[in-house]
CSV table of C-alpha atoms in Angstrom, one decimal:
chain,number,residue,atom,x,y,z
A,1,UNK,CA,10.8,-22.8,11.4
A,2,UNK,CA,8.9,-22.0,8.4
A,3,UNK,CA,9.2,-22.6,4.4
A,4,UNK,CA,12.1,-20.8,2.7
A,5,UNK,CA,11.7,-19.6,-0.9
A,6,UNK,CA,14.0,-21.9,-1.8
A,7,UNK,CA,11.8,-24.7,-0.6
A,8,UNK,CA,8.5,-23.5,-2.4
A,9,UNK,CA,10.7,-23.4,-5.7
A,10,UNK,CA,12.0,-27.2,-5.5
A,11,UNK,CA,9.0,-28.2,-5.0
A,12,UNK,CA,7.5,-26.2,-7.8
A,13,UNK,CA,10.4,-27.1,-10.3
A,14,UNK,CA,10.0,-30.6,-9.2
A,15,UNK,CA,5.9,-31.1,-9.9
A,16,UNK,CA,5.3,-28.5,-12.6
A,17,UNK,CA,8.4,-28.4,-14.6
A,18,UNK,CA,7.6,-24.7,-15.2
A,19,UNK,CA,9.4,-22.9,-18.3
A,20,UNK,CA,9.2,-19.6,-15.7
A,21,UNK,CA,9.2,-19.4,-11.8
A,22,UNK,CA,9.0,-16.8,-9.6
A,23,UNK,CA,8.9,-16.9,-6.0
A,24,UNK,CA,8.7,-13.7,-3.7
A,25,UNK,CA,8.8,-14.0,-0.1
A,26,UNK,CA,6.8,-11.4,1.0
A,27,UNK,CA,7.3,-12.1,4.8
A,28,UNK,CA,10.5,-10.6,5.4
A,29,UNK,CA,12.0,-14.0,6.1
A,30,UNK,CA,9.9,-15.4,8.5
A,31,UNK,CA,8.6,-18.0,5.3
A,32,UNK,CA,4.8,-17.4,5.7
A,33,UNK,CA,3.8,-15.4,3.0
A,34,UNK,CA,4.9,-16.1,-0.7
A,35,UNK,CA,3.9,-14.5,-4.1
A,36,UNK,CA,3.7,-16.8,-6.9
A,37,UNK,CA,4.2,-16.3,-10.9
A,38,UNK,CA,4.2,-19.6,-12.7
A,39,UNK,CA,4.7,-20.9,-16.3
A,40,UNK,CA,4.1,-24.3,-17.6
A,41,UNK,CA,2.7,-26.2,-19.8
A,42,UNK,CA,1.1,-28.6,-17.8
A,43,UNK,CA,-1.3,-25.5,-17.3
A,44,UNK,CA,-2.4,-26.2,-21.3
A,45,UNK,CA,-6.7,-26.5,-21.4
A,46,UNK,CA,-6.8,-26.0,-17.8
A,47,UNK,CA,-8.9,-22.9,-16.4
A,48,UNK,CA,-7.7,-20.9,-13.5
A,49,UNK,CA,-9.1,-22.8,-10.7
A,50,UNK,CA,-7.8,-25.8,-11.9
A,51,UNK,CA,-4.4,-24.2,-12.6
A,52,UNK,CA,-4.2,-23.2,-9.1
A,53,UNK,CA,-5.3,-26.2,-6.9
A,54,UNK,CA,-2.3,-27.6,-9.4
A,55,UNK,CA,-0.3,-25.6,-7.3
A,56,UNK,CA,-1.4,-25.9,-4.0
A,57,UNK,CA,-0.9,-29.9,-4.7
A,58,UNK,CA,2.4,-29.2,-5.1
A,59,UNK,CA,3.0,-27.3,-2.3
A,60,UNK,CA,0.6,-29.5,0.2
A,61,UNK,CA,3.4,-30.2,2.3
A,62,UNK,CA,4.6,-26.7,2.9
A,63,UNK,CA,1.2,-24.9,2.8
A,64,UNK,CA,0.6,-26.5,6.5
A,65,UNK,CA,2.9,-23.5,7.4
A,66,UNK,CA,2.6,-21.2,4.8
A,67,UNK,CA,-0.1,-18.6,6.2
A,68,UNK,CA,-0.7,-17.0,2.8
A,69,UNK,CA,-0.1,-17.7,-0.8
A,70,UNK,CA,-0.5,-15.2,-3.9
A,71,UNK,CA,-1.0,-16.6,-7.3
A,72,UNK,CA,-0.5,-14.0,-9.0
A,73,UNK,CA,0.3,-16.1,-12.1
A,74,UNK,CA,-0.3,-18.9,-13.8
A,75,UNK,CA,0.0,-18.8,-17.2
A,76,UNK,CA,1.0,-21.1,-20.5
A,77,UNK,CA,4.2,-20.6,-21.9
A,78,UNK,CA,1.9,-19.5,-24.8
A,79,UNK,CA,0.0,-16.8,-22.9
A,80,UNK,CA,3.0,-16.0,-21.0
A,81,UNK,CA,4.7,-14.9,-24.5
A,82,UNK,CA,1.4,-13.2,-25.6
A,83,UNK,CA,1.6,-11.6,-22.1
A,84,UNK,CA,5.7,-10.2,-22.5
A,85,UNK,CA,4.7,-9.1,-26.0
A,86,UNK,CA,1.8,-6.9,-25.0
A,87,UNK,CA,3.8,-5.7,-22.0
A,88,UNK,CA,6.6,-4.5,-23.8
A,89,UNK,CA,4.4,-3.0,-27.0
A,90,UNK,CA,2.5,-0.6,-24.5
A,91,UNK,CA,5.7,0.1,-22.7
A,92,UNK,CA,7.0,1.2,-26.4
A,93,UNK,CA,3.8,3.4,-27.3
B,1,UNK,CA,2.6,-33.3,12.6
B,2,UNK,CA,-0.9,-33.1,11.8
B,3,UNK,CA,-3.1,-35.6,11.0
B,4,UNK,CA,-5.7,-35.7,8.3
B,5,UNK,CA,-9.0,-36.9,9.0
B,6,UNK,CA,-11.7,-37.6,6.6
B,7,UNK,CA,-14.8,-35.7,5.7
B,8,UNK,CA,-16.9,-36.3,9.2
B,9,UNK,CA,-20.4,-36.9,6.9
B,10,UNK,CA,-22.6,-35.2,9.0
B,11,UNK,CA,-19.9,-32.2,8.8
B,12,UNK,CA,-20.3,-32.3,4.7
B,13,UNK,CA,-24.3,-32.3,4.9
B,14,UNK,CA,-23.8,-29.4,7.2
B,15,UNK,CA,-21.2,-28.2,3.7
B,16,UNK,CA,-23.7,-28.7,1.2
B,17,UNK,CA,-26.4,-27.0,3.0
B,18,UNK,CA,-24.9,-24.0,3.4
B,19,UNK,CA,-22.7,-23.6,0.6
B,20,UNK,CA,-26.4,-23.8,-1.1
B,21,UNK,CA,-28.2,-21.5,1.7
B,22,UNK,CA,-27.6,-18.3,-0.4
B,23,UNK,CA,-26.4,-17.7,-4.3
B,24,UNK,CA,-23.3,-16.0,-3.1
B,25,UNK,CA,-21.6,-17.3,0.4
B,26,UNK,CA,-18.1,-16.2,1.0
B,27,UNK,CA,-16.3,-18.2,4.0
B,28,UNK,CA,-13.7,-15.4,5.4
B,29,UNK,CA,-11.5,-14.3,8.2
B,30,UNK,CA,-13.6,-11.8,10.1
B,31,UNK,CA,-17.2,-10.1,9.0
B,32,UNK,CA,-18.3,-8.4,6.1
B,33,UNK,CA,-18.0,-5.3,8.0
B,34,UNK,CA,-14.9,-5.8,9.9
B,35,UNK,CA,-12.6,-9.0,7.3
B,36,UNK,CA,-9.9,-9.5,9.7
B,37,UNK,CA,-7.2,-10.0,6.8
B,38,UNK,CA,-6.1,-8.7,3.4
B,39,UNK,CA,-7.3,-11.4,0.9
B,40,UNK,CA,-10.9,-11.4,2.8
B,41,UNK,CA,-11.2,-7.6,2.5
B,42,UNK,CA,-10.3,-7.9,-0.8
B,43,UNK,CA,-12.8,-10.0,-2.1
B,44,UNK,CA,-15.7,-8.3,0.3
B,45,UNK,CA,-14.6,-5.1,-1.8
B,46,UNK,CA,-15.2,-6.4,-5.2
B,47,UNK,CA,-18.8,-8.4,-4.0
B,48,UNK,CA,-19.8,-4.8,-2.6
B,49,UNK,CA,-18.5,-3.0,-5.6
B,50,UNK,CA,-20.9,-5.2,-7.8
B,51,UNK,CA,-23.6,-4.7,-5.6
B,52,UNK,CA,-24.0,-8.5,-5.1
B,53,UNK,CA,-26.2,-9.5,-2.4
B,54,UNK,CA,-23.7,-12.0,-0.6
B,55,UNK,CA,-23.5,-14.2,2.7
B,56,UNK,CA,-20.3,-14.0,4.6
B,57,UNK,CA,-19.3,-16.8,7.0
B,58,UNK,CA,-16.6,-16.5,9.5
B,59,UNK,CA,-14.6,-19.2,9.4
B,60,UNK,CA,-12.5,-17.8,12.7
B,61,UNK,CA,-15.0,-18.9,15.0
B,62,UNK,CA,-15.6,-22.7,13.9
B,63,UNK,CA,-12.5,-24.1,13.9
B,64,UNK,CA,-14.4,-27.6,12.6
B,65,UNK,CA,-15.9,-25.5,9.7
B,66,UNK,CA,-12.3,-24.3,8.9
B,67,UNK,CA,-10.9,-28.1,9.0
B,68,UNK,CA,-13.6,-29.3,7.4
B,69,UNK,CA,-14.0,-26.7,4.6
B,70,UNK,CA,-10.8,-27.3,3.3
B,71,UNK,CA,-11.2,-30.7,2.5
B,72,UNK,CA,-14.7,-30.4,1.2
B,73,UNK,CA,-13.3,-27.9,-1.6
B,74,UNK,CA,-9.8,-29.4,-2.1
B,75,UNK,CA,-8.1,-25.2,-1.2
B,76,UNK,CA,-6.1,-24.8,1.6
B,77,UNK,CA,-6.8,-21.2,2.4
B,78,UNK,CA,-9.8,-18.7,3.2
B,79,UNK,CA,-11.4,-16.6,2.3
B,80,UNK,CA,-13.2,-19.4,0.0
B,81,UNK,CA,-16.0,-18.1,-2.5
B,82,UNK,CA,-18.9,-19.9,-3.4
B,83,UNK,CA,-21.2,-19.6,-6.3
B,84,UNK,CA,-24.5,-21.1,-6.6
B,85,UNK,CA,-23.1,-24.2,-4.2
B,86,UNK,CA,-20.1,-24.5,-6.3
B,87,UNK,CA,-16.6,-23.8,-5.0
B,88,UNK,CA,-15.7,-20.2,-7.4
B,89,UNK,CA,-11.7,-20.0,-5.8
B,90,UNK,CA,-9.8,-17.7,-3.3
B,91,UNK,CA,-8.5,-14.5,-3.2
B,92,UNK,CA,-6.5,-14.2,-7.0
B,93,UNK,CA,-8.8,-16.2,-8.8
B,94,UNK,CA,-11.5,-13.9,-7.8
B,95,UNK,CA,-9.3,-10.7,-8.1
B,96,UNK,CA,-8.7,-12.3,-12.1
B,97,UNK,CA,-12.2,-13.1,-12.4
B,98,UNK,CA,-13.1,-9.6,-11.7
B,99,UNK,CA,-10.0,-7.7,-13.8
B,100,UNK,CA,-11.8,-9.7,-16.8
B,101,UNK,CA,-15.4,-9.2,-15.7
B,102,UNK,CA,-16.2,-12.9,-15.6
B,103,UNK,CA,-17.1,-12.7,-12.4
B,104,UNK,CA,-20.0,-10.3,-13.2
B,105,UNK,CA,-21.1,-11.9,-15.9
B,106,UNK,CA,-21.4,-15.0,-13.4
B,107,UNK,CA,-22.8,-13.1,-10.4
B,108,UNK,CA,-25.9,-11.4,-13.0
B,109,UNK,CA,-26.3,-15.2,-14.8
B,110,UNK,CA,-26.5,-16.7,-11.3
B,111,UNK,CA,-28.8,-13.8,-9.7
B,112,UNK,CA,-31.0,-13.7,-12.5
B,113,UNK,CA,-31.6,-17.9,-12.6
């Protein structure tokens, strides 16, 4: 029963290509709870909302037993870059 | 396995009336006072926080509503956000939305029109 992590990142791979993936189960196993950062550039002159029925498409299948899913990302490899750089500047200063 | 039905029409009249009954209507899991999970809480907090004067629907006690919601905004989850009868987004994208103060900007151009 339920969606493995493994499962939400194939299909992820698969649909989005993403340059970056992270998926986090946050269920303790049972597979109903996942946290999300994605990077690709199919998300190029998309806004957020857009971006993120993206990935709910690509997870249609498994979101019929996924109870809750966190985008916490989803960003271009561009902004993604921007995003590294300004993490690791203020984690300098 | 679970079948898919299509948009029953009189259900999306029903839709489009009430996503347009207030500026701000927020379909959730529980009640404005008492959100019965996380991601509705969360998005009750911020609407409180910028004083918006909002509609909560819960979605818990209409299962049709909850079928039919989904399809009629293409998002598979709750709570679901509405702004001035247009689908805003879920849980992160209004978390994002307020982090970057878009959504206030929206809230005061929508209250104000």
């Amino acid at each position: 029963m339920g969606v493995t992590k493994e499962q939400v990142e194939s299909s992820l791979t698969a649909k989005l290509n993403p340059s970056h993936l992270e998926v986090i189960d946050m269920s303790a196993g049972c597979g109903a709870k996942f946290l999300v950062v994605i990077v690709t550039e199919q998300f190029e002159g998309k806004r957020l909302l857009e971006r993120h029925r993206m990935v709910n498409g690509a997870l249609a299948e498994e979101m019929k037993e996924i109870h809750a899913l966190s985008i916490t990302k989803a960003l271009t490899p561009e902004q993604w870059k921007q995003q590294q750089e300004s993490e690791k500047s203020q984690a300098a200063a | 396995l679970h079948a898919y039905v299509a948009l029953d029409p009189n259900l999306k009249a029903t839709l489009d009336k009430v996503v347009t009954s207030q500026k701000i209507v927020l379909f959730m899991k529980g009640t404005k006072d008492f959100p019965q999970c996380g991601f509705s809480h969360t998005v009750v907090q911020i609407l409180k926080s910028l004083d918006a004067p909002f509609e909560t629907i819960n979605i818990l006690e209409n299962e049709a509503l909850r079928q039919g919601l989904k399809e009629y905004s293409s998002w598979p989850t709750f709570p679901q956000l509405y702004v001035d009868g247009e689908f805003f987004g879920g849980c992160d994208i209004t978390v994002e939305a307020y982090k970057s103060g878009e959504l206030q900007e929206l809230l005061e151009r929508t209250l104000c029109s």
